PDB file of C-alpha atoms in Angstrom:
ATOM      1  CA  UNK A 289      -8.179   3.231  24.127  1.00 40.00           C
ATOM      2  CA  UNK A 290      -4.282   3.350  25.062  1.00 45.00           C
ATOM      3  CA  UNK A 291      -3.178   4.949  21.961  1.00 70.00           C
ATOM      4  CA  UNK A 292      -4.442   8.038  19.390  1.00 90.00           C
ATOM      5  CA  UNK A 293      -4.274   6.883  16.173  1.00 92.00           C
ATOM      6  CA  UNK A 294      -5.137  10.361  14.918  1.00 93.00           C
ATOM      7  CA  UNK A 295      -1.970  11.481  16.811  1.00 92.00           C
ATOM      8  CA  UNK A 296       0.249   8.414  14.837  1.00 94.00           C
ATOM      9  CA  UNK A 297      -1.235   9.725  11.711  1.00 95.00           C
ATOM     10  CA  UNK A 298      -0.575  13.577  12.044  1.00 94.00           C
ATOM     11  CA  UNK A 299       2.933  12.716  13.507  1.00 93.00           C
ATOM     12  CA  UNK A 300       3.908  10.390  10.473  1.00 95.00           C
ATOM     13  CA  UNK A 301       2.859  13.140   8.094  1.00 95.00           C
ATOM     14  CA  UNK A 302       4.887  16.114   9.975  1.00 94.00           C
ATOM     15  CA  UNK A 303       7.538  14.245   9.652  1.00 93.00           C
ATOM     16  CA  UNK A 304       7.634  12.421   6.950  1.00 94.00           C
ATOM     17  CA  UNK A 305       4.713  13.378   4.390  1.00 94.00           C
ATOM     18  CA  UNK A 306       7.000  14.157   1.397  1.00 96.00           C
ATOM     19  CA  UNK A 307       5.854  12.953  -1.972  1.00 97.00           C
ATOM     20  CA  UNK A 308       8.512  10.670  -3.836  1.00 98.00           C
ATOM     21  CA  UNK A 309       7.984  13.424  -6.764  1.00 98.00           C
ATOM     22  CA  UNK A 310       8.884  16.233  -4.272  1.00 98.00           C
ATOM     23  CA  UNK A 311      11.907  14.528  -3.009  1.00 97.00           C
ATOM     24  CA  UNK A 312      13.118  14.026  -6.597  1.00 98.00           C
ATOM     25  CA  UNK A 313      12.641  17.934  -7.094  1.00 97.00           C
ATOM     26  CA  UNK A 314       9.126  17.264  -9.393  1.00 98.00           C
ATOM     27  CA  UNK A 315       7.178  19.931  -9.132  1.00 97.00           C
ATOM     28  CA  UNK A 316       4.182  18.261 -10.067  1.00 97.00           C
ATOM     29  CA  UNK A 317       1.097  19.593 -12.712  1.00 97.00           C
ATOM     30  CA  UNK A 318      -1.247  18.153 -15.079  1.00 98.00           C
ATOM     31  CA  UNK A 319       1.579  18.952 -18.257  1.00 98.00           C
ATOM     32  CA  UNK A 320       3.788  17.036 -20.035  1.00 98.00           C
ATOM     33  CA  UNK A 321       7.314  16.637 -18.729  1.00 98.00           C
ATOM     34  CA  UNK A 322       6.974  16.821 -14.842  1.00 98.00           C
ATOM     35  CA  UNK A 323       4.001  13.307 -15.818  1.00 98.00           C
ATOM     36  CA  UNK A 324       7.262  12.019 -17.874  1.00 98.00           C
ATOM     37  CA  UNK A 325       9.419  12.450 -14.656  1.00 98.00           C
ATOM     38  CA  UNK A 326       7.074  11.334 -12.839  1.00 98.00           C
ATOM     39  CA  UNK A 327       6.963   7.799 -14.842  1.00 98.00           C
ATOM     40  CA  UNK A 328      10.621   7.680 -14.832  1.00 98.00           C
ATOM     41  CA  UNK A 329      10.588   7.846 -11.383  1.00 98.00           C
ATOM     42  CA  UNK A 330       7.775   5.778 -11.231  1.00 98.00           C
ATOM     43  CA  UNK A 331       9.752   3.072 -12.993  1.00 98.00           C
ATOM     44  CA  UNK A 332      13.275   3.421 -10.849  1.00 97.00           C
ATOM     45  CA  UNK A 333      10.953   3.197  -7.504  1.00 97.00           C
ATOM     46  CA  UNK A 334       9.407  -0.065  -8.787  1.00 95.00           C
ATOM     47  CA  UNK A 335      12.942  -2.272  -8.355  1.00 92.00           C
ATOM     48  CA  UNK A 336      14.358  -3.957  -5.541  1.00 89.00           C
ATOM     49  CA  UNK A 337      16.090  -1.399  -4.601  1.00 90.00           C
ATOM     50  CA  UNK A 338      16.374   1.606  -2.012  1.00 93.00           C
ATOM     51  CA  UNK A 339      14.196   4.347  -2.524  1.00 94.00           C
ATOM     52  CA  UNK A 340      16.727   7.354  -1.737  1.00 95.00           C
ATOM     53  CA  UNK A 341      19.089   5.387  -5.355  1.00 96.00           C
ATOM     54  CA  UNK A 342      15.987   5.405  -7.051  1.00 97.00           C
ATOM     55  CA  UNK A 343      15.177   9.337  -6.065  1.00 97.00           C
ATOM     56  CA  UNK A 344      18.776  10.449  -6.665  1.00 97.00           C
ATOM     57  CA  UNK A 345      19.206   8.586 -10.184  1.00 97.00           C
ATOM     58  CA  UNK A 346      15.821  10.093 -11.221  1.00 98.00           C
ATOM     59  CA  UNK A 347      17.632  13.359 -10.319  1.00 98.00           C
ATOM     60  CA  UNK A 348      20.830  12.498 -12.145  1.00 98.00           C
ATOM     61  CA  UNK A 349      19.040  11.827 -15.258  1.00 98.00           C
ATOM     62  CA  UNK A 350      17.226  15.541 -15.025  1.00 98.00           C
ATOM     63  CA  UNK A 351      20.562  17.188 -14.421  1.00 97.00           C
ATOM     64  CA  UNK A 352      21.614  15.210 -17.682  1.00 98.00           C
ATOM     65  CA  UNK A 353      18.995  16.881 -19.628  1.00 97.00           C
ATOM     66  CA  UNK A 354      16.419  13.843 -20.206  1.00 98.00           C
ATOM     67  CA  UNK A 355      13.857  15.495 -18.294  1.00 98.00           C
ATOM     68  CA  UNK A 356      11.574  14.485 -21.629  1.00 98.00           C
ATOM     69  CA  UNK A 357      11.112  11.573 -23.739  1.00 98.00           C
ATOM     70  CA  UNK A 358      11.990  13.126 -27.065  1.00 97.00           C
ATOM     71  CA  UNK A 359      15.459  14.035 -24.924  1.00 98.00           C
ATOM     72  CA  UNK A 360      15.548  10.183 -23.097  1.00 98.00           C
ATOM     73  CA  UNK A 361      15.092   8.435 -27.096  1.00 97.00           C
ATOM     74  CA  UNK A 362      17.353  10.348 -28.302  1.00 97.00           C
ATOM     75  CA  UNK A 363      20.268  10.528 -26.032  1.00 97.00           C
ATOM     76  CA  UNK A 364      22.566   7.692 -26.372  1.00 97.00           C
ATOM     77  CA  UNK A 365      22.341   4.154 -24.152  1.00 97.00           C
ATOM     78  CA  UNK A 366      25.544   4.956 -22.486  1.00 97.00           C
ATOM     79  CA  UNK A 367      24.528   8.441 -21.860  1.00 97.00           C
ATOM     80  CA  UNK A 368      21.475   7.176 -19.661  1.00 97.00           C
ATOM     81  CA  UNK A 369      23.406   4.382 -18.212  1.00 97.00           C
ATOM     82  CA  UNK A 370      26.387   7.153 -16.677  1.00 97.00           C
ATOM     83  CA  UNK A 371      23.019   9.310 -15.658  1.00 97.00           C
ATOM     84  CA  UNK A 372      21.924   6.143 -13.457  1.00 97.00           C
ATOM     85  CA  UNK A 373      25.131   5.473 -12.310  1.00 96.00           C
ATOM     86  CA  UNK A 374      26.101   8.908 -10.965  1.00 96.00           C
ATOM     87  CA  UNK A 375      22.615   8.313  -9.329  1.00 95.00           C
ATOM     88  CA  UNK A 376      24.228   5.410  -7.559  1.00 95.00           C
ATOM     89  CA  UNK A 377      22.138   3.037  -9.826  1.00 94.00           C
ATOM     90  CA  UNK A 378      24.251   0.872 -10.522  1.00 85.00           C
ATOM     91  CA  UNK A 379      22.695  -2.543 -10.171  1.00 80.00           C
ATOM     92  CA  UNK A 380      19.939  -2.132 -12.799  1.00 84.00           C
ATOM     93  CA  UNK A 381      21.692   0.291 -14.833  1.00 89.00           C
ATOM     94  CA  UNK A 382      22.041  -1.409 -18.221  1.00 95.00           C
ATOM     95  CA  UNK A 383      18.785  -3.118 -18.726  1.00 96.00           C
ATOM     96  CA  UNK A 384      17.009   0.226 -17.060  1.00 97.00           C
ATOM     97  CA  UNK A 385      18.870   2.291 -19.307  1.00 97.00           C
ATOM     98  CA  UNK A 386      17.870   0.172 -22.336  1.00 98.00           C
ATOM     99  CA  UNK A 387      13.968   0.294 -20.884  1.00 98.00           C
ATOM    100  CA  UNK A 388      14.022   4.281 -20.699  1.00 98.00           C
ATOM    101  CA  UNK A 389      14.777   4.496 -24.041  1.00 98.00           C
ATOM    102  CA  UNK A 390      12.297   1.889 -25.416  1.00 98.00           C
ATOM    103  CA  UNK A 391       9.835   3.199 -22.966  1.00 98.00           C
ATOM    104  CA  UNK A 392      10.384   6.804 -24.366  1.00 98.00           C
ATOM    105  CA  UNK A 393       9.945   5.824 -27.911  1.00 98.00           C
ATOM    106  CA  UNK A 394       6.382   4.413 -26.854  1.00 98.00           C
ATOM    107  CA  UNK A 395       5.369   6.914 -25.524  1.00 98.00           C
ATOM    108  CA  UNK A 396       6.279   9.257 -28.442  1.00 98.00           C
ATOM    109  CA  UNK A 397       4.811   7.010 -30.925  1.00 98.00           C
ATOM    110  CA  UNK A 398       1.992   6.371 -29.322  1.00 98.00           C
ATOM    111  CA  UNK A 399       0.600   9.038 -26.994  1.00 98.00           C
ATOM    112  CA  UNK A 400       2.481  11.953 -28.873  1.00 98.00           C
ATOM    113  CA  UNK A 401       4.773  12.191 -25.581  1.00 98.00           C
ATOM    114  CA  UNK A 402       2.410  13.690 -23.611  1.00 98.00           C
ATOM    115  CA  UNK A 403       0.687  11.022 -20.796  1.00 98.00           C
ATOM    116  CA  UNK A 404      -2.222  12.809 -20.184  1.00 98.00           C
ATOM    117  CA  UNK A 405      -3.353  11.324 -23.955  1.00 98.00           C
ATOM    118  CA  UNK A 406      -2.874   7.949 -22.123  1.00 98.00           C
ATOM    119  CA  UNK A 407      -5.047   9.530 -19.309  1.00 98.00           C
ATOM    120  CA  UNK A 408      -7.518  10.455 -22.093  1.00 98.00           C
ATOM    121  CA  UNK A 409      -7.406   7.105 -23.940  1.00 98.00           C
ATOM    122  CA  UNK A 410      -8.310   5.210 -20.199  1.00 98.00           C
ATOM    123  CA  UNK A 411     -11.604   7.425 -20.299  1.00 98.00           C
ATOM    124  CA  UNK A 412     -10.279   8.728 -16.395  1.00 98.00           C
ATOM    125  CA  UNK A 413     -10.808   5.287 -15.632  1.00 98.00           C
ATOM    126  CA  UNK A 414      -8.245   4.666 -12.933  1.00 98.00           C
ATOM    127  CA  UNK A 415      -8.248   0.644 -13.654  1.00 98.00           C
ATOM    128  CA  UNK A 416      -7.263   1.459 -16.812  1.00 98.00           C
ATOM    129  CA  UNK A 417      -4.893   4.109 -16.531  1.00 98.00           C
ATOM    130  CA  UNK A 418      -3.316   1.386 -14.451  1.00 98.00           C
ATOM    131  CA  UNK A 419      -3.163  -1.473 -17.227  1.00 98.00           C
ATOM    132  CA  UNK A 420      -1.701   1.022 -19.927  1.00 98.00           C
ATOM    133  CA  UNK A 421       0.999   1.994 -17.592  1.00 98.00           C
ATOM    134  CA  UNK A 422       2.432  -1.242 -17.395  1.00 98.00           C
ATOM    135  CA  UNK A 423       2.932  -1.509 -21.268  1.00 98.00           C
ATOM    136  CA  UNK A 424       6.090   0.650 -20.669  1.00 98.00           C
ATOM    137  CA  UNK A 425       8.950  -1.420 -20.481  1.00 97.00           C
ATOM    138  CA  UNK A 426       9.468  -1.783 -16.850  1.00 96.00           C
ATOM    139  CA  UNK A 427       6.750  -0.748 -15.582  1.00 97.00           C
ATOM    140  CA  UNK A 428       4.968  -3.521 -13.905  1.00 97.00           C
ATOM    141  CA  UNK A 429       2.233  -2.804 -11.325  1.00 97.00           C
ATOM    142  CA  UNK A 430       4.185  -1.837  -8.771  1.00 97.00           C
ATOM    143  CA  UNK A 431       5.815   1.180 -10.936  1.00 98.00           C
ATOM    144  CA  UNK A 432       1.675   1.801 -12.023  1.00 98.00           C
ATOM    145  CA  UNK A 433       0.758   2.334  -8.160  1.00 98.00           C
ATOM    146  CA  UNK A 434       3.683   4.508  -7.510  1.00 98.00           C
ATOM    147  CA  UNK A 435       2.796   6.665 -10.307  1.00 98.00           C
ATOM    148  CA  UNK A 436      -1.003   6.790  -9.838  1.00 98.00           C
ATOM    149  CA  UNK A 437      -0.280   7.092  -6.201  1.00 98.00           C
ATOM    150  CA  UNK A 438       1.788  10.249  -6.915  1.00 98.00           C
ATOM    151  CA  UNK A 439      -0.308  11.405  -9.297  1.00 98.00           C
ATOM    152  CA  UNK A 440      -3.574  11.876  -7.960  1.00 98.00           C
ATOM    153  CA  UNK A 441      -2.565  14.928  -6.637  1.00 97.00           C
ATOM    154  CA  UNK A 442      -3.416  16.147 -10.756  1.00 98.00           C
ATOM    155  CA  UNK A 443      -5.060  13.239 -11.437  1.00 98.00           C
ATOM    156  CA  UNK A 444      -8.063  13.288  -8.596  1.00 96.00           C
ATOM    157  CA  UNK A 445      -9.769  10.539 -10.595  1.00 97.00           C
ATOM    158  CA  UNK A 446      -7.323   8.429  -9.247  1.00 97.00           C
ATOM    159  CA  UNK A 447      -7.661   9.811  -5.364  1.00 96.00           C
ATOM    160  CA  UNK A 448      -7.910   8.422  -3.406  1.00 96.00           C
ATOM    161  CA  UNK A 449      -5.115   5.726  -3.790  1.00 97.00           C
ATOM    162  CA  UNK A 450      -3.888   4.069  -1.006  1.00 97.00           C
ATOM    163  CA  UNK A 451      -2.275   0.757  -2.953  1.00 96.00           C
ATOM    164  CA  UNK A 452      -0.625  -2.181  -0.795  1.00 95.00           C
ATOM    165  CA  UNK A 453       2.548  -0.603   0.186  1.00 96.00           C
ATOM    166  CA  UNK A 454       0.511   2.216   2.008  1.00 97.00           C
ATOM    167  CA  UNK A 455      -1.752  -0.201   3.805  1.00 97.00           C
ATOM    168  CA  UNK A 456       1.372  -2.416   4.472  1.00 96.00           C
ATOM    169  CA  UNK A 457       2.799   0.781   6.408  1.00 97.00           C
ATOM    170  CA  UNK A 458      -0.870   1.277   8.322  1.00 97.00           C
ATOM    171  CA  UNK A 459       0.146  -1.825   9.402  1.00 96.00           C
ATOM    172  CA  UNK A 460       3.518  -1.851  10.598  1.00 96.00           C
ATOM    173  CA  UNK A 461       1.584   1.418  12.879  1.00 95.00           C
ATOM    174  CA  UNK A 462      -1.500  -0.859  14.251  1.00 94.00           C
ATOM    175  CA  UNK A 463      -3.407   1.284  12.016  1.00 95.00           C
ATOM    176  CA  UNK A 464      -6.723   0.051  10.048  1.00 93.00           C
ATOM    177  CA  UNK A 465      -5.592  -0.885   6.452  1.00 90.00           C
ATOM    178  CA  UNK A 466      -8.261   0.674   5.247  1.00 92.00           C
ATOM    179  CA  UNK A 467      -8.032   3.929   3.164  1.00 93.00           C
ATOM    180  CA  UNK A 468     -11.374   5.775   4.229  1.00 94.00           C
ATOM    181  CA  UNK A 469     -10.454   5.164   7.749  1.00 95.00           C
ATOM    182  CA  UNK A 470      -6.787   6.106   7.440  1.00 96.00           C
ATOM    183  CA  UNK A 471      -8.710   8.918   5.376  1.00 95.00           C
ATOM    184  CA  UNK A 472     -10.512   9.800   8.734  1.00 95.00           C
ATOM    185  CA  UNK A 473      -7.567   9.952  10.479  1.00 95.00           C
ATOM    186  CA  UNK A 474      -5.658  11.660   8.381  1.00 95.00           C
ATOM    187  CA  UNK A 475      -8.296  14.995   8.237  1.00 94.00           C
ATOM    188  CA  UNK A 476      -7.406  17.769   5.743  1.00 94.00           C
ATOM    189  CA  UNK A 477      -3.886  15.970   4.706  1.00 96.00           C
ATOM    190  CA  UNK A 478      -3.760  15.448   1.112  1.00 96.00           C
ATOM    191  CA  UNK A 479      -4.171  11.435   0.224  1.00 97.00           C
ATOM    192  CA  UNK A 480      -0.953  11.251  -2.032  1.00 97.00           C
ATOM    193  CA  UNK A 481       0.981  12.859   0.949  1.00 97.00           C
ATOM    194  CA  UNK A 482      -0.795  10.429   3.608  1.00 98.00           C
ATOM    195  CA  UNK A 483       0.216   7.396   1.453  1.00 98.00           C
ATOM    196  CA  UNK A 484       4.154   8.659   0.678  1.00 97.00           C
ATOM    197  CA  UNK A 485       4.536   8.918   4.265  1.00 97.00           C
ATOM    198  CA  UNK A 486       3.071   5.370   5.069  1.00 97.00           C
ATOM    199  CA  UNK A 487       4.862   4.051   2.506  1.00 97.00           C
ATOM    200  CA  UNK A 488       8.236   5.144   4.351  1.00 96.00           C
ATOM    201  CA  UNK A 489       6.859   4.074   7.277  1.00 96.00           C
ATOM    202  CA  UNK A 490       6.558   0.122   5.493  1.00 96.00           C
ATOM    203  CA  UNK A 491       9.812   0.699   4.361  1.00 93.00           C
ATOM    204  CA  UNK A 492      11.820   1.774   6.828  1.00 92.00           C
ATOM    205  CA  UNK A 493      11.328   0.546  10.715  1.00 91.00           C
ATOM    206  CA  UNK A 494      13.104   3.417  12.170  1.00 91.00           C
ATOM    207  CA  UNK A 495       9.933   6.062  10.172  1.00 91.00           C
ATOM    208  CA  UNK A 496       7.462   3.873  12.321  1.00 88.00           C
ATOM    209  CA  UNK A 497       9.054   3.235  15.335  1.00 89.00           C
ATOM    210  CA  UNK A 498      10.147   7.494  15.775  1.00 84.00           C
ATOM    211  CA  UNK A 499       5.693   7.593  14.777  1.00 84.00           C
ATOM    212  CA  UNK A 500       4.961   5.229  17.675  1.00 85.00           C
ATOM    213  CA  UNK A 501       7.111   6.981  19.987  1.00 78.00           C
ATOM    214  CA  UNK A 502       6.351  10.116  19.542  1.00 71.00           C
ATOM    215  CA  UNK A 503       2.591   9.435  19.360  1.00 65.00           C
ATOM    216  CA  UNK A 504       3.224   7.571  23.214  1.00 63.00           C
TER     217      UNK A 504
END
């Protein structure tokens, strides 16, 4: 065999294993507000757009103080659309500022503003936890893998979750796009951490071309 695909693996994750959460200063735990972030982030991740706006927008709207969703509901529309803009947000602003709120005020009403009631209310059941997700305004399923994909690390029902842009980065690498091999590969490295860094790696070609070299 010409090339170590264990060596590809542990080279992508030196480099470039850093959760989305991590990068948007979320220190992740199994309590209220850094799951809230999490969703928020969850939901700027999901549009077309790049994923460094998305992390520094979810970082704007911290630093504004709607680190929450008591905070996000209450603050005013304009208030969360200057947060997204001084994120560099700017394309999606208005209708994601508008889906914050609305998405806030579900979550209140609903769930008591705490998502690990969702969590409760899916039985652990990761298919479900999956569907409820996307009844927040904006959240379709690509914001529902981001956020179960980052949250497994609390959630471990959900681990371990490798969804489509993962594999899609196992194969920009010529690796098997399939998660208990990459699993294999991957030894002790935590799965969300393993499937942030192959999701750069589908994302950007330079992440997978500095793996493949390196790994020569």
């Amino acid at each position: 065999m010409g090339r170590d695909d264990r060596r590809i693996v542990g080279d992508l994750v030196g480099a470039h294993g850093q959760t989305y959460a991590d990068e948007a200063g979320i220190r992740l735990k199994d309590t209220p507000q850094p799951l809230y972030r999490l969703l928020v982030l969850a939901h700027l991740l999901s549009a077309r757009i790049s994923a460094s706006v998305a992390v520094a927008a979810a970082r704007a709207l911290s630093e504004a103080g709607l680190r929450d969703p008591r905070r996000m509901a209450g603050a005013e529309w304009q208030e969360r659309v200057d947060a997204l803009g001084r994120g560099g947000y700017r394309r999606y602003d208005e209708r994601t500022a508008t889906q914050l709120g609305e998405g806030a005020e579900l979550l209140t009403e609903r769930w008591g503003g705490d998502l690990r009631k969702l969590r409760d209310e899916a039985d652990r059941d990761v298919s479900q936890e999956r569907r409820l997700l996307q009844e927040f305004p904006g959240v379709g399923p690509t914001g529902a893998d981001i956020f179960l994909r980052e949250a497994q690390l609390v959630w471990p029902e959900a681990a371990p979750y490798l969804d489509r842009k993962a594999l899609q980065g196992a194969r920009r690498l010529g690796l098997p796009d399939d998660a208990d091999r990459l699993l294999s590969l991957a030894g002790k490295t935590e799965p969300a951490v393993l499937a942030a860094a192959l999701v750069r790696a589908a994302v950007d070609k330079d992440v997978a071309e500095d793996a493949l070299h390196h790994a020569a």
